């Protein structure tokens, strides 16, 4: 380092020193470092990888959508709430994507899955990929997502795969307060003024068509008995929660039919909404412009 | 070869590493240190993350490696252990005192959940949180979230000061 560099603001960032403190560009550590990565006997590794991606993509894509609310939230308290929820989901995504790389035997890293797959390779449900038009839609969508994922992960914490079970048990604690946050806001808006009631009801009508997809069993689940959760079995539990929240808020549960499948396929098969391509472009552009960079 | 005495020294060093986000607490106070042991030449430190997305974990691992290397342990490996999941109940009594002294209310008991579906909470937290500044029990939660994943925001109705409280999870 020359003397001139010493006085630039960037000097300390790029210099290779013995300083252990994190500054910039030191690379992410593997979030599953040191954890037994073996696939349990009798479990199909490729199927386990696919299943991990399904659950990881839900969290990754939704986290990205929530992050787009940053600097746009109505109050600072809501800004921190949304940021924290997005961060929890990003953490869950990192663990699940890393698990996918272990299970399929490729050793592929989380960043490779997040930034170098194309639209049709993402396996998330379509609920998480569309844009929230307003705050009511944000909390309505979060209520559906967190209620469903909480029920799912609560079952998954008993999975035969010890890594998925551990990730799920941790996530249950987080999803519990995500759901409470969303439910409390849906009630506050639904039971609020005429305007907030009308907007909250309209928001539920927008997000409701995505529900059916959440509970449609997928062959990937059936191929992992004892490991994966059959989402078809979760509906009654989640419906109970949604009923309680809507009844308390004085809101009607919309009677909308599910979002159309394309030739029998949906988000879990890589079929996505138009909004998803734009989300991916934003999320992936920097990593693709600098494919050899470490972050 | 790392001897038994060395491993005990390494354990003391690891336990004293401060948390980057709550620097008044050590890893031992926070209850995230699962174990320190020798495997041949390698000192293996096992930690449990507090939250899935906790960005401090990487910093903690780096700090552990650095301090142990400074103390003469050439080979250090930091492993994470996810199960059982961390709970705020693992914060030690001394950790709780240090938090309160720093103006952060320590968590209440998280306890064990009963079997069956996770219960829904439709009202703001009802737990009585004492103000860490004036000690009053008349406080109000202003937000269930705060500047880091592990905290919520409160305000004291007596001295009117805002303060943070560690969430019980």
XYZ file of C-alpha atoms in Angstrom:
464
model
C 0.000 0.000 0.000
C 1.452 3.366 -0.999
C 1.418 6.358 1.313
C -1.120 8.091 -0.894
C -3.558 5.199 -0.488
C -3.277 5.332 3.236
C -5.373 8.467 3.365
C -8.186 7.426 1.040
C -11.365 6.212 2.642
C -11.128 2.926 0.750
C -7.592 2.113 1.790
C -8.514 0.223 4.920
C -11.157 -1.807 3.149
C -8.985 -3.461 0.558
C -5.785 -3.826 2.531
C -4.903 -7.373 3.509
C -4.040 -7.188 7.191
C -3.988 -9.362 10.230
C -7.074 -7.524 11.450
C -9.720 -10.097 12.280
C -12.617 -7.672 12.259
C -14.992 -8.035 9.361
C -15.034 -5.079 6.992
C -15.754 -5.985 3.403
C -15.280 -8.797 0.947
C -14.177 -11.491 3.339
C -16.670 -13.995 1.973
C -19.580 -15.672 3.666
C -19.014 -18.610 5.908
C -20.998 -21.755 5.273
C -24.035 -21.467 7.572
C -23.972 -25.251 8.080
C -20.245 -25.355 8.882
C -19.329 -28.271 11.095
C -22.775 -29.863 11.002
C -23.018 -33.535 10.041
C -24.061 -33.263 6.400
C -24.735 -36.924 5.660
C -28.067 -37.897 4.139
C -29.970 -40.364 6.389
C -30.007 -43.972 5.186
C -32.853 -44.748 2.807
C -33.425 -41.090 1.895
C -33.095 -40.059 -1.762
C -30.474 -37.279 -1.807
C -31.721 -35.673 -5.021
C -35.284 -35.528 -3.694
C -34.057 -34.084 -0.391
C -32.127 -31.411 -2.283
C -35.196 -30.499 -4.326
C -37.339 -30.316 -1.206
C -34.771 -28.117 0.557
C -34.810 -25.790 -2.455
C -38.613 -25.589 -2.412
C -38.626 -24.419 1.214
C -35.475 -22.318 0.807
C -36.784 -20.516 -2.290
C -40.020 -19.567 -0.493
C -37.963 -17.802 2.164
C -35.371 -16.307 -0.196
C -37.861 -14.797 -2.630
C -40.161 -13.524 0.103
C -37.220 -11.997 1.938
C -36.259 -10.131 -1.244
C -39.824 -8.833 -1.650
C -39.928 -7.667 1.958
C -36.585 -5.918 1.581
C -38.115 -3.831 -1.212
C -40.250 -2.210 1.511
C -37.154 -0.739 3.157
C -37.389 3.102 3.340
C -41.055 2.821 2.287
C -42.679 1.647 5.522
C -45.214 3.988 7.141
C -43.302 4.232 10.449
C -39.817 3.483 11.709
C -41.157 0.718 13.980
C -42.713 -1.072 10.996
C -39.536 -0.592 9.000
C -37.517 -2.440 11.656
C -40.204 -5.107 11.924
C -40.182 -5.811 8.186
C -36.384 -5.733 8.048
C -36.138 -8.194 10.934
C -38.660 -10.565 9.380
C -36.825 -10.388 6.044
C -33.536 -11.110 7.834
C -34.959 -14.137 9.648
C -36.256 -15.513 6.342
C -32.932 -14.861 4.616
C -31.229 -16.840 7.376
C -33.657 -19.720 6.901
C -33.062 -19.575 3.138
C -29.274 -19.727 3.561
C -29.507 -22.818 5.741
C -31.938 -24.573 3.402
C -30.051 -23.753 0.193
C -26.835 -24.981 1.814
C -28.633 -28.182 2.798
C -29.651 -28.646 -0.857
C -26.008 -28.459 -1.928
C -25.056 -31.104 0.631
C -27.940 -33.438 -0.132
C -27.490 -33.636 -3.903
C -23.790 -34.360 -3.474
C -22.692 -31.422 -5.640
C -21.457 -29.301 -2.728
C -23.022 -26.343 -4.532
C -23.070 -23.260 -2.326
C -25.989 -21.075 -1.308
C -24.899 -18.173 -3.545
C -24.794 -20.420 -6.586
C -28.427 -21.423 -6.013
C -29.554 -17.880 -5.225
C -27.809 -15.994 -7.998
C -27.113 -18.419 -10.832
C -30.385 -20.234 -11.348
C -32.937 -18.985 -13.886
C -36.609 -18.346 -13.323
C -37.865 -21.831 -14.204
C -35.392 -23.416 -11.760
C -36.888 -21.622 -8.747
C -39.387 -23.763 -6.867
C -41.109 -21.218 -4.609
C -44.883 -20.875 -4.294
C -46.294 -17.928 -6.217
C -47.692 -16.190 -3.103
C -44.240 -14.814 -2.280
C -43.320 -13.331 -5.640
C -45.964 -10.727 -6.470
C -45.679 -7.085 -5.433
C -47.567 -5.649 -2.460
C -49.639 -2.707 -3.684
C -49.935 -1.247 -0.176
C -49.296 -1.938 3.509
C -52.569 -3.860 3.851
C -51.413 -6.293 1.174
C -48.073 -6.636 2.916
C -49.654 -7.702 6.216
C -52.340 -9.802 4.492
C -49.749 -11.737 2.506
C -47.507 -12.100 5.548
C -50.427 -13.482 7.554
C -51.025 -16.219 4.948
C -47.348 -16.996 4.492
C -46.358 -17.071 8.166
C -49.457 -19.048 9.242
C -48.809 -21.666 6.570
C -45.054 -21.867 7.033
C -45.379 -22.043 10.816
C -47.736 -25.035 10.601
C -45.464 -26.651 8.006
C -42.222 -26.119 9.931
C -43.767 -27.201 13.210
C -44.361 -30.616 11.587
C -41.008 -30.522 9.823
C -39.234 -30.214 13.180
C -40.024 -33.924 13.564
C -38.410 -34.778 10.202
C -36.226 -37.855 9.804
C -33.573 -35.583 8.307
C -31.871 -34.121 11.398
C -30.647 -31.018 9.542
C -34.097 -30.086 8.209
C -35.560 -30.858 11.639
C -33.090 -28.516 13.353
C -33.570 -25.708 10.812
C -37.347 -26.034 11.230
C -37.284 -26.067 15.041
C -35.277 -22.852 15.024
C -37.532 -21.242 12.404
C -40.717 -22.054 14.337
C -39.740 -19.555 17.033
C -39.241 -16.850 14.416
C -42.363 -17.622 12.371
C -44.425 -17.437 15.564
C -43.726 -13.748 16.001
C -43.943 -13.082 12.249
C -47.480 -14.459 12.293
C -48.415 -12.531 15.449
C -47.141 -9.292 13.903
C -49.178 -9.801 10.718
C -52.311 -10.930 12.599
C -52.219 -7.918 14.922
C -51.972 -5.531 11.968
C -54.756 -7.250 9.994
C -56.982 -6.857 13.055
C -55.965 -3.263 13.647
C -56.732 -2.316 10.045
C -59.851 -4.485 9.708
C -61.269 -3.210 12.988
C -60.124 0.363 12.338
C -61.661 3.129 10.232
C -63.927 2.689 7.212
C -60.973 3.378 4.929
C -58.592 0.931 6.628
C -61.344 -1.721 6.750
C -62.027 -1.318 3.037
C -58.334 -1.475 2.127
C -57.702 -4.520 4.317
C -60.669 -6.357 2.821
C -59.468 -5.509 -0.698
C -55.980 -6.757 0.184
C -57.320 -10.111 1.370
C -59.143 -10.453 -1.960
C -55.808 -9.966 -3.757
C -53.777 -12.513 -1.768
C -56.462 -15.147 -1.191
C -56.251 -16.801 -4.650
C -52.697 -17.894 -3.783
C -53.846 -20.041 -0.844
C -54.812 -23.229 -2.682
C -51.294 -23.654 -4.055
C -49.915 -23.685 -0.503
C -51.877 -26.813 0.349
C -51.566 -28.729 -2.921
C -49.454 -31.829 -2.226
C -46.430 -32.163 -4.502
C -44.851 -35.448 -5.664
C -41.544 -34.265 -4.120
C -43.135 -34.565 -0.677
C -44.521 -38.040 -1.311
C -41.062 -39.205 -2.431
C -39.635 -38.350 1.011
C -41.748 -40.272 3.549
C -40.908 -39.296 7.123
C -38.706 -36.461 5.877
C -41.101 -34.085 4.095
C -44.469 -32.784 5.269
C -47.603 -33.402 3.198
C -48.975 -29.851 2.962
C -52.459 -31.190 2.285
C -52.676 -32.156 5.958
C -52.083 -28.579 7.194
C -55.147 -26.881 5.778
C -57.535 -27.276 8.735
C -54.982 -25.931 11.215
C -54.159 -22.888 9.079
C -57.829 -22.250 8.228
C -58.547 -22.100 11.966
C -55.949 -19.359 12.408
C -57.183 -17.359 9.411
C -60.760 -17.714 10.597
C -59.893 -16.437 14.077
C -57.996 -13.430 12.714
C -60.644 -12.498 10.138
C -63.494 -12.913 12.637
C -61.685 -10.734 15.209
C -60.953 -8.124 12.544
C -64.521 -8.103 11.215
C -63.293 -9.121 7.760
C -64.819 -11.627 5.337
C -62.697 -14.499 4.155
C -62.849 -14.126 0.363
C -64.435 -16.979 -1.560
C -61.982 -16.917 -4.439
C -60.898 -19.917 -6.446
C -57.217 -20.726 -6.655
C -54.748 -19.183 -9.045
C -54.665 -20.983 -12.377
C -52.100 -23.724 -12.847
C -50.324 -23.934 -16.194
C -50.784 -27.396 -17.741
C -51.113 -28.709 -14.192
C -47.932 -26.983 -13.034
C -47.376 -24.147 -10.566
C -44.613 -22.401 -8.605
C -43.227 -25.654 -7.181
C -42.636 -26.808 -10.796
C -40.910 -23.602 -11.865
C -43.961 -21.847 -13.326
C -44.095 -18.297 -12.025
C -45.928 -14.982 -12.374
C -44.752 -12.132 -14.562
C -43.591 -10.170 -11.514
C -41.029 -12.829 -10.625
C -38.675 -12.176 -13.540
C -38.247 -8.552 -12.482
C -37.566 -9.560 -8.885
C -34.889 -12.034 -9.967
C -33.277 -9.512 -12.291
C -32.855 -7.099 -9.414
C -31.676 -9.755 -6.976
C -29.179 -11.403 -9.326
C -27.798 -8.602 -11.488
C -24.869 -7.596 -9.273
C -23.726 -11.163 -8.623
C -23.954 -11.976 -12.343
C -22.079 -8.847 -13.362
C -19.221 -9.875 -11.061
C -19.332 -13.679 -11.042
C -15.885 -14.067 -9.465
C -16.425 -11.612 -6.639
C -16.651 -12.735 -3.039
C -19.081 -10.982 -0.732
C -1.130 -32.044 20.339
C -3.458 -29.864 22.410
C -3.350 -31.027 26.030
C -6.201 -31.115 28.518
C -4.827 -28.039 30.312
C -4.523 -26.241 26.985
C -8.116 -27.115 26.137
C -9.246 -25.653 29.470
C -7.309 -22.449 28.664
C -8.882 -22.345 25.201
C -12.287 -22.806 26.848
C -11.687 -19.781 29.088
C -10.599 -17.645 26.129
C -13.618 -18.680 24.053
C -16.027 -18.052 26.939
C -14.697 -14.505 27.357
C -15.184 -13.459 23.699
C -17.667 -10.540 23.588
C -20.813 -10.621 21.482
C -20.422 -8.055 18.656
C -23.953 -6.703 18.958
C -24.231 -6.864 22.751
C -20.585 -6.262 23.688
C -21.377 -6.144 27.405
C -22.058 -9.897 27.158
C -19.584 -12.698 26.587
C -20.424 -15.800 24.558
C -20.773 -17.659 27.857
C -23.199 -15.018 29.220
C -25.278 -15.273 26.064
C -25.427 -19.061 26.333
C -24.342 -19.799 22.770
C -21.097 -21.624 23.587
C -21.780 -25.363 23.423
C -18.283 -26.637 24.001
C -14.529 -26.268 23.491
C -12.429 -29.375 23.087
C -9.220 -30.637 21.536
C -9.175 -32.963 18.524
C -5.506 -33.746 18.004
C -3.877 -30.450 17.037
C -7.152 -28.680 16.525
C -9.198 -26.703 19.021
C -12.853 -27.210 18.126
C -15.306 -24.575 19.353
C -19.010 -25.309 18.962
C -21.572 -22.506 19.034
C -25.348 -22.331 18.569
C -26.770 -19.408 16.543
C -29.351 -17.229 18.302
C -31.450 -16.424 15.194
C -31.423 -18.068 11.727
C -30.315 -14.833 10.092
C -28.098 -13.464 12.852
C -25.323 -11.595 10.987
C -23.159 -11.577 14.127
C -22.381 -15.276 13.842
C -19.707 -14.794 11.222
C -18.097 -12.039 13.286
C -18.195 -14.266 16.372
C -16.491 -17.138 14.529
C -13.816 -14.785 13.208
C -13.228 -13.320 16.647
C -12.945 -16.797 18.206
C -10.366 -17.900 15.643
C -8.381 -14.693 16.047
C -8.239 -14.689 19.841
C -7.362 -18.362 20.066
C -4.625 -17.956 17.468
C -3.247 -14.988 19.383
C -3.107 -17.251 22.450
C -0.972 -19.735 20.532
C -3.508 -22.233 19.225
C -2.477 -22.652 15.599
C -5.464 -24.681 14.419
C -8.931 -23.548 15.384
C -12.202 -24.802 13.986
C -15.552 -23.196 14.753
C -18.592 -25.421 14.284
C -22.246 -24.544 14.572
C -24.788 -26.740 16.253
C -28.423 -26.035 15.379
C -30.217 -28.450 17.682
C -31.448 -27.867 20.288
C -32.317 -24.348 19.139
C -31.021 -21.464 21.231
C -33.460 -20.010 23.735
C -33.157 -16.729 25.631
C -33.525 -18.863 28.794
C -29.840 -19.757 28.256
C -28.696 -16.211 29.038
C -26.959 -16.600 32.401
C -27.859 -14.695 35.597
C -24.629 -12.704 35.238
C -25.558 -11.954 31.605
C -28.953 -10.679 32.756
C -27.335 -8.375 35.309
C -24.953 -6.978 32.690
C -27.829 -6.331 30.268
C -29.842 -4.475 32.902
C -26.781 -2.444 33.867
C -26.407 -1.443 30.211
C -30.024 -0.256 30.028
C -31.414 -3.308 28.220
C -34.179 -5.219 29.969
C -33.370 -8.943 30.180
C -35.839 -11.473 28.731
C -38.617 -13.190 30.656
C -38.917 -16.960 30.743
C -39.540 -18.445 27.298
C -40.264 -21.868 28.739
C -41.452 -24.913 26.851
C -44.420 -24.772 24.540
C -47.324 -27.134 25.209
C -47.990 -29.725 22.492
C -50.418 -28.918 19.680
C -50.481 -25.965 17.262
C -48.487 -22.859 18.197
C -50.937 -20.477 19.928
C -51.724 -17.176 18.211
C -51.149 -13.962 20.193
C -53.500 -11.187 19.156
C -52.597 -8.582 21.750
C -49.278 -6.868 22.398
C -47.082 -8.631 24.951
C -48.644 -8.605 28.400
C -45.519 -9.555 30.309
C -44.516 -6.949 32.850
C -41.114 -5.574 31.911
C -39.332 -3.479 34.514
C -37.682 -0.259 33.348
C -33.907 -0.830 33.483
C -33.341 2.849 34.318
C -35.820 3.703 37.095
C -37.112 0.221 37.989
C -40.768 1.117 37.445
C -43.059 -1.720 36.368
C -45.270 0.736 34.446
C -43.897 0.212 30.935
C -45.421 -0.182 27.470
C -44.193 -2.137 24.487
C -43.934 0.269 21.553
C -42.785 -2.303 18.975
C -42.215 -6.046 18.955
C -39.003 -5.489 16.954
C -35.976 -3.260 17.299
C -32.535 -2.551 15.849
C -31.431 -6.180 16.088
C -33.342 -9.438 15.732
C -33.153 -10.243 19.432
C -34.763 -7.100 20.877
C -38.129 -5.321 21.215
C -38.806 -1.626 21.986
C -40.417 -0.390 25.193
C -41.102 2.925 26.873
C -41.262 3.591 30.595
C -44.512 5.316 31.578
C -42.859 6.603 34.751
C -39.523 8.125 33.658
C -40.651 8.342 29.993
C -37.368 6.892 28.713
C -37.463 4.454 25.795
C -35.505 1.233 26.222
C -34.899 -2.117 24.572
C -35.769 -5.542 25.940
C -34.378 -8.911 24.848
C -37.240 -10.965 23.355
C -38.037 -14.240 25.009
C -37.821 -16.987 22.416
